[in-house]
C-alpha cells in the first residue's frame, strides 16, 4: 500500500503545476459546478453546527478545501493529501486568499489519517476515492475520524450508462483526454491512469455496498451530468 501510494504521489507531484488548468479545460469547467454541489451538501449537513470542523481528504490543490472554508466564517478545515506537490499549490492559493488561519494542510494518506477519533462534523473526498490504494481502509479511516452523526460526501467521476453518451465518453476519455493531458502536462501516463481508475471504479450499487460494509448508514446517491459524475452521501451513526 505504501509503495503504491508513493507511486501515485510522485505522479501527482509531476502534474501538480498544470493540474488546475487541465482540470478546467478537460471538463469544460463543469468540475467547478460538481464541486459546488458537493460542498453545498456539506454546508447543509453542518448547518446546525456552531463551529464546524471539516476534513478534505485527497484535497489536492485545494479547490475543494477553499470552497469548504467559504461555507461560513466559523468553519475550520483540515486538508490531507499524499502529494506534497499538489499541497504546495494549494497552500499558495490559500495564502493569496488570506485563509491560512482557517485551513491547515498535512501530508497524510486516507488509509492512515493522522488525527484522533470522532472529531470532524463532515468529510469530503472530491475526485480522490478512486485513487486510494486501499479504498476500504481509507473509507474506514474517514469513518473513524468523523463524529457520531457526521457526514461523508464523496464526489467521483463515473462511466455513463447510456450507450450513446458512453460512446462519446470512450472517444473522449481514451483518446482525446490523454492527448490533451500529454500536451499540457507532458505526462500522458497520468491521464491514461485517470481513465483507467474511472473505468475500474465500482458502479453505484457496488460502491454503496462498500460504504455499508465499512460501517456507514443512511447512504444516498445522485448522478450528475448524464452520470459522468456521482455524489454519494453517507452518515456515521
Ligand atoms: C484528482 S485529485 C483531486 C484533488 C481535489 N480534491 C480536487 O477536487 O481537485 C486526486 C488527489 O488524490 C490524492 N490521493 C491519491 N491517493 C491518495 C490517498 N491514498 N490518500 C490521500 N490522498 C490521495 C492525490 O495526491 C491527488 O491530489
Short mmCIF file of C-alpha atoms and ligand atoms in Angstrom, two decimals:
data_model
loop_
_atom_site.label_atom_id
_atom_site.label_comp_id
_atom_site.label_asym_id
_atom_site.label_seq_id
_atom_site.Cartn_x
_atom_site.Cartn_y
_atom_site.Cartn_z
CA UNK A 1 0.00 0.00 0.00
CA UNK A 2 2.78 2.47 0.95
CA UNK A 3 4.69 1.74 -2.27
CA UNK A 4 1.60 2.23 -4.40
CA UNK A 5 0.78 5.50 -2.59
CA UNK A 6 4.38 6.68 -3.20
CA UNK A 7 3.99 5.98 -6.90
CA UNK A 8 0.64 7.83 -7.03
CA UNK A 9 2.09 10.77 -5.05
CA UNK A 10 5.02 11.08 -7.48
CA UNK A 11 2.62 11.12 -10.43
CA UNK A 12 0.51 13.89 -8.85
CA UNK A 13 3.68 15.82 -7.90
CA UNK A 14 4.61 15.74 -11.56
CA UNK A 15 1.28 17.06 -12.88
CA UNK A 16 0.61 19.47 -9.97
CA UNK A 17 1.73 22.67 -11.78
CA UNK A 18 -0.77 22.12 -14.62
CA UNK A 19 -3.45 20.23 -12.66
CA UNK A 20 -5.92 23.11 -12.16
CA UNK A 21 -5.65 24.40 -15.71
CA UNK A 22 -6.10 20.94 -17.21
CA UNK A 23 -8.98 20.07 -14.91
CA UNK A 24 -10.97 23.04 -16.10
CA UNK A 25 -10.03 22.55 -19.79
CA UNK A 26 -10.76 18.82 -19.81
CA UNK A 27 -14.09 19.14 -18.03
CA UNK A 28 -15.06 22.39 -19.85
CA UNK A 29 -15.29 23.91 -16.36
CA UNK A 30 -18.06 21.52 -15.32
CA UNK A 31 -15.83 20.24 -12.49
CA UNK A 32 -16.45 23.56 -10.72
CA UNK A 33 -20.21 23.05 -10.64
CA UNK A 34 -19.78 19.43 -9.48
CA UNK A 35 -17.57 20.60 -6.60
CA UNK A 36 -20.08 23.34 -5.74
CA UNK A 37 -22.85 20.74 -5.46
CA UNK A 38 -20.75 18.54 -3.17
CA UNK A 39 -19.80 21.49 -0.96
CA UNK A 40 -23.44 22.56 -0.81
CA UNK A 41 -24.27 19.16 0.65
CA UNK A 42 -21.56 19.56 3.27
CA UNK A 43 -22.97 23.00 4.06
CA UNK A 44 -26.45 21.56 4.59
CA UNK A 45 -25.10 18.71 6.69
CA UNK A 46 -23.34 21.07 9.14
CA UNK A 47 -25.95 23.84 9.09
CA UNK A 48 -26.83 23.36 12.78
CA UNK A 49 -23.21 23.20 13.99
CA UNK A 50 -21.78 26.35 15.58
CA UNK A 51 -18.11 25.88 14.66
CA UNK A 52 -17.87 23.08 12.12
CA UNK A 53 -14.60 21.18 11.78
CA UNK A 54 -14.28 19.69 8.29
CA UNK A 55 -11.89 17.26 6.66
CA UNK A 56 -10.99 17.37 2.97
CA UNK A 57 -9.41 14.05 2.06
CA UNK A 58 -7.21 13.91 -1.08
CA UNK A 59 -7.58 17.69 -1.15
CA UNK A 60 -5.02 18.14 -3.95
CA UNK A 61 -4.56 21.78 -4.98
CA UNK A 62 -7.27 22.82 -2.51
CA UNK A 63 -10.15 23.97 -4.74
CA UNK A 64 -12.48 21.83 -2.64
CA UNK A 65 -10.76 22.85 0.63
CA UNK A 66 -11.16 26.55 -0.16
CA UNK A 67 -14.81 26.07 -1.10
CA UNK A 68 -15.37 24.29 2.24
CA UNK A 69 -13.68 27.12 4.18
CA UNK A 70 -16.01 29.59 2.50
CA UNK A 71 -19.16 27.84 3.84
CA UNK A 72 -19.06 30.37 6.66
CA UNK A 73 -16.54 32.28 8.80
CA UNK A 74 -16.68 29.76 11.66
CA UNK A 75 -15.63 26.78 9.58
CA UNK A 76 -12.18 25.22 10.07
CA UNK A 77 -10.83 22.77 7.51
CA UNK A 78 -8.04 20.20 7.54
CA UNK A 79 -6.88 19.17 4.09
CA UNK A 80 -4.88 15.96 3.71
CA UNK A 81 -3.16 14.54 0.66
CA UNK A 82 -0.25 12.25 -0.17
CA UNK A 83 1.21 14.60 -2.80
CA UNK A 84 3.41 17.40 -1.45
CA UNK A 85 3.44 18.98 -4.92
CA UNK A 86 -0.35 19.27 -5.01
CA UNK A 87 -0.45 20.60 -1.43
CA UNK A 88 2.19 23.23 -2.21
CA UNK A 89 -0.01 24.70 -4.96
CA UNK A 90 -2.98 24.54 -2.56
CA UNK A 91 -1.04 26.35 0.17
CA UNK A 92 -0.12 29.15 -2.24
CA UNK A 93 -3.77 29.63 -3.21
CA UNK A 94 -4.89 29.63 0.41
CA UNK A 95 -2.18 32.18 1.28
CA UNK A 96 -3.28 34.52 -1.51
CA UNK A 97 -6.87 34.32 -0.25
CA UNK A 98 -5.81 35.00 3.34
CA UNK A 99 -7.40 31.79 4.59
CA UNK A 100 -4.30 30.47 6.41
CA UNK A 101 -5.93 30.83 9.80
CA UNK A 102 -8.84 28.55 8.81
CA UNK A 103 -7.20 25.86 6.66
CA UNK A 104 -4.44 23.50 7.79
CA UNK A 105 -2.84 21.03 5.38
CA UNK A 106 -0.94 17.88 6.13
CA UNK A 107 0.74 15.19 4.11
CA UNK A 108 -1.25 12.14 5.08
CA UNK A 109 -2.86 9.22 3.30
CA UNK A 110 -6.54 8.42 3.53
CA UNK A 111 -5.54 4.96 4.71
CA UNK A 112 -3.73 6.37 7.73
CA UNK A 113 -5.24 9.71 8.75
CA UNK A 114 -3.11 11.41 11.35
CA UNK A 115 -5.98 12.67 13.55
CA UNK A 116 -7.84 11.39 16.57
CA UNK A 117 -11.24 9.63 16.55
CA UNK A 118 -14.61 11.40 16.38
CA UNK A 119 -13.51 14.98 15.67
CA UNK A 120 -14.95 16.00 12.28
CA UNK A 121 -18.50 17.18 11.61
CA UNK A 122 -18.16 16.28 7.94
CA UNK A 123 -15.62 14.97 5.45
CA UNK A 124 -15.37 15.44 1.70
CA UNK A 125 -13.48 13.37 -0.85
CA UNK A 126 -13.64 15.07 -4.25
CA UNK A 127 -12.24 13.02 -7.14
CA UNK A 128 -9.93 11.22 -4.75
CA UNK A 129 -11.55 7.99 -3.60
CA UNK A 130 -10.87 6.16 -6.87
CA UNK A 131 -7.15 6.79 -6.30
CA UNK A 132 -6.98 5.25 -2.82
CA UNK A 133 -4.67 2.25 -2.99
CA UNK A 134 -6.80 0.55 -0.31
CA UNK A 135 -10.30 2.02 -0.66
CA UNK A 136 -11.93 0.14 2.23
CA UNK A 137 -9.19 1.08 4.68
CA UNK A 138 -9.47 4.73 3.57
CA UNK A 139 -13.25 4.79 4.00
CA UNK A 140 -12.97 3.17 7.44
CA UNK A 141 -10.33 5.72 8.47
CA UNK A 142 -12.65 8.56 7.48
CA UNK A 143 -15.44 6.93 9.48
CA UNK A 144 -13.12 6.72 12.48
CA UNK A 145 -12.35 10.45 12.48
CA UNK A 146 -15.96 11.55 11.86
CA UNK A 147 -18.06 12.48 14.88
CA UNK A 148 -21.13 10.32 15.50
CA UNK A 149 -23.81 11.81 13.23
CA UNK A 150 -21.02 13.19 11.00
CA UNK A 151 -21.45 13.16 7.23
CA UNK A 152 -19.25 11.88 4.41
CA UNK A 153 -19.64 13.31 0.92
CA UNK A 154 -17.88 11.57 -1.95
CA UNK A 155 -17.72 13.16 -5.39
CA UNK A 156 -16.39 10.90 -8.10
CA UNK A 157 -16.19 10.59 -11.87
CA UNK A 158 -18.01 7.63 -13.38
CA UNK A 159 -18.70 5.91 -16.68
CA UNK A 160 -22.10 6.92 -18.07
CA UNK A 161 -24.64 4.15 -18.59
CA UNK A 162 -26.41 5.49 -21.68
CA UNK A 163 -24.92 3.75 -24.76
CA UNK A 164 -24.69 6.87 -26.95
CA UNK A 165 -23.19 9.06 -24.24
CA UNK A 166 -20.85 6.23 -23.38
CA UNK A 167 -19.60 6.09 -27.00
CA UNK A 168 -18.65 9.79 -26.89
CA UNK A 169 -17.26 9.34 -23.39
CA UNK A 170 -14.97 6.50 -24.56
CA UNK A 171 -13.76 8.50 -27.52
CA UNK A 172 -13.02 11.45 -25.29
CA UNK A 173 -11.56 9.64 -22.28
CA UNK A 174 -9.49 7.05 -24.11
CA UNK A 175 -8.12 9.16 -26.96
CA UNK A 176 -8.66 12.92 -26.70
CA UNK A 177 -8.07 13.37 -22.96
CA UNK A 178 -4.66 11.56 -22.78
CA UNK A 179 -3.56 13.54 -25.82
CA UNK A 180 -4.51 16.94 -24.35
CA UNK A 181 -3.15 15.78 -20.97
CA UNK A 182 0.21 14.98 -22.55
CA UNK A 183 0.36 18.26 -24.48
CA UNK A 184 -0.32 20.42 -21.42
CA UNK A 185 1.29 18.46 -18.57
CA UNK A 186 3.89 16.46 -20.51
CA UNK A 187 2.65 13.33 -18.71
CA UNK A 188 0.46 11.12 -20.90
CA UNK A 189 0.54 8.24 -18.40
CA UNK A 190 -1.16 10.33 -15.69
CA UNK A 191 -4.13 10.94 -17.94
CA UNK A 192 -4.27 7.28 -19.02
CA UNK A 193 -4.24 6.48 -15.29
CA UNK A 194 -7.21 8.82 -14.83
CA UNK A 195 -9.21 6.92 -17.46
CA UNK A 196 -8.23 3.52 -16.04
CA UNK A 197 -9.18 4.45 -12.48
CA UNK A 198 -12.59 5.73 -13.61
CA UNK A 199 -13.12 2.50 -15.59
CA UNK A 200 -12.23 0.37 -12.57
CA UNK A 201 -14.28 2.39 -10.06
CA UNK A 202 -17.31 0.43 -8.81
CA UNK A 203 -20.79 1.21 -10.08
CA UNK A 204 -23.20 2.82 -7.55
CA UNK A 205 -24.73 -0.42 -6.23
CA UNK A 206 -21.31 -1.85 -5.51
CA UNK A 207 -19.89 1.35 -4.02
CA UNK A 208 -22.94 1.79 -1.78
CA UNK A 209 -22.46 -1.82 -0.60
CA UNK A 210 -18.82 -0.98 0.17
CA UNK A 211 -19.83 2.10 2.18
CA UNK A 212 -22.30 -0.06 4.12
CA UNK A 213 -19.74 -2.76 4.79
CA UNK A 214 -17.32 -0.07 6.04
CA UNK A 215 -19.94 0.97 8.61
CA UNK A 216 -21.73 3.94 7.01
CA UNK A 217 -25.51 4.43 7.19
CA UNK A 218 -28.23 6.48 5.50
CA UNK A 219 -26.42 6.29 2.16
CA UNK A 220 -27.74 8.39 -0.73
CA UNK A 221 -26.51 8.69 -4.28
CA UNK A 222 -27.12 11.08 -7.18
CA UNK A 223 -25.87 11.03 -10.78
CA UNK A 224 -24.73 14.37 -12.25
CA UNK A 225 -24.41 15.35 -15.94
CA UNK A 226 -25.62 12.10 -17.57
CA UNK A 227 -23.81 10.03 -14.95
CA UNK A 228 -20.35 11.43 -15.78
CA UNK A 229 -20.01 12.25 -12.11
CA UNK A 230 -21.73 10.95 -8.96
CA UNK A 231 -22.26 12.25 -5.45
CA UNK A 232 -22.53 9.86 -2.53
CA UNK A 233 -23.68 10.96 0.90
CA UNK A 234 -23.35 8.77 3.99
CA UNK A 235 -23.53 9.09 7.77
CA UNK A 236 -21.71 7.77 10.79
CA UNK A 237 -24.38 6.90 13.32
C1 LIG B 1 -7.82 14.08 -8.88
S1 LIG B 1 -7.04 14.80 -7.50
C2 LIG B 1 -8.36 15.57 -6.64
C3 LIG B 1 -7.95 16.78 -5.88
C4 LIG B 1 -9.04 17.67 -5.32
N1 LIG B 1 -9.81 17.02 -4.29
C5 LIG B 1 -9.94 18.25 -6.37
O1 LIG B 1 -11.15 18.31 -6.16
O2 LIG B 1 -9.43 18.70 -7.40
C6 LIG B 1 -6.73 13.38 -6.53
C7 LIG B 1 -5.85 13.64 -5.33
O3 LIG B 1 -5.87 12.47 -4.51
C8 LIG B 1 -4.62 12.36 -3.88
N2 LIG B 1 -4.51 10.98 -3.38
C9 LIG B 1 -4.40 9.86 -4.10
N3 LIG B 1 -4.39 8.79 -3.31
C10 LIG B 1 -4.50 9.26 -2.03
C11 LIG B 1 -4.55 8.63 -0.76
N4 LIG B 1 -4.49 7.31 -0.63
N5 LIG B 1 -4.68 9.42 0.33
C12 LIG B 1 -4.74 10.78 0.22
N6 LIG B 1 -4.69 11.42 -0.96
C13 LIG B 1 -4.58 10.67 -2.07
C14 LIG B 1 -3.64 12.75 -4.98
O4 LIG B 1 -2.37 13.09 -4.48
C15 LIG B 1 -4.38 13.91 -5.64
O5 LIG B 1 -4.01 15.14 -5.09
#
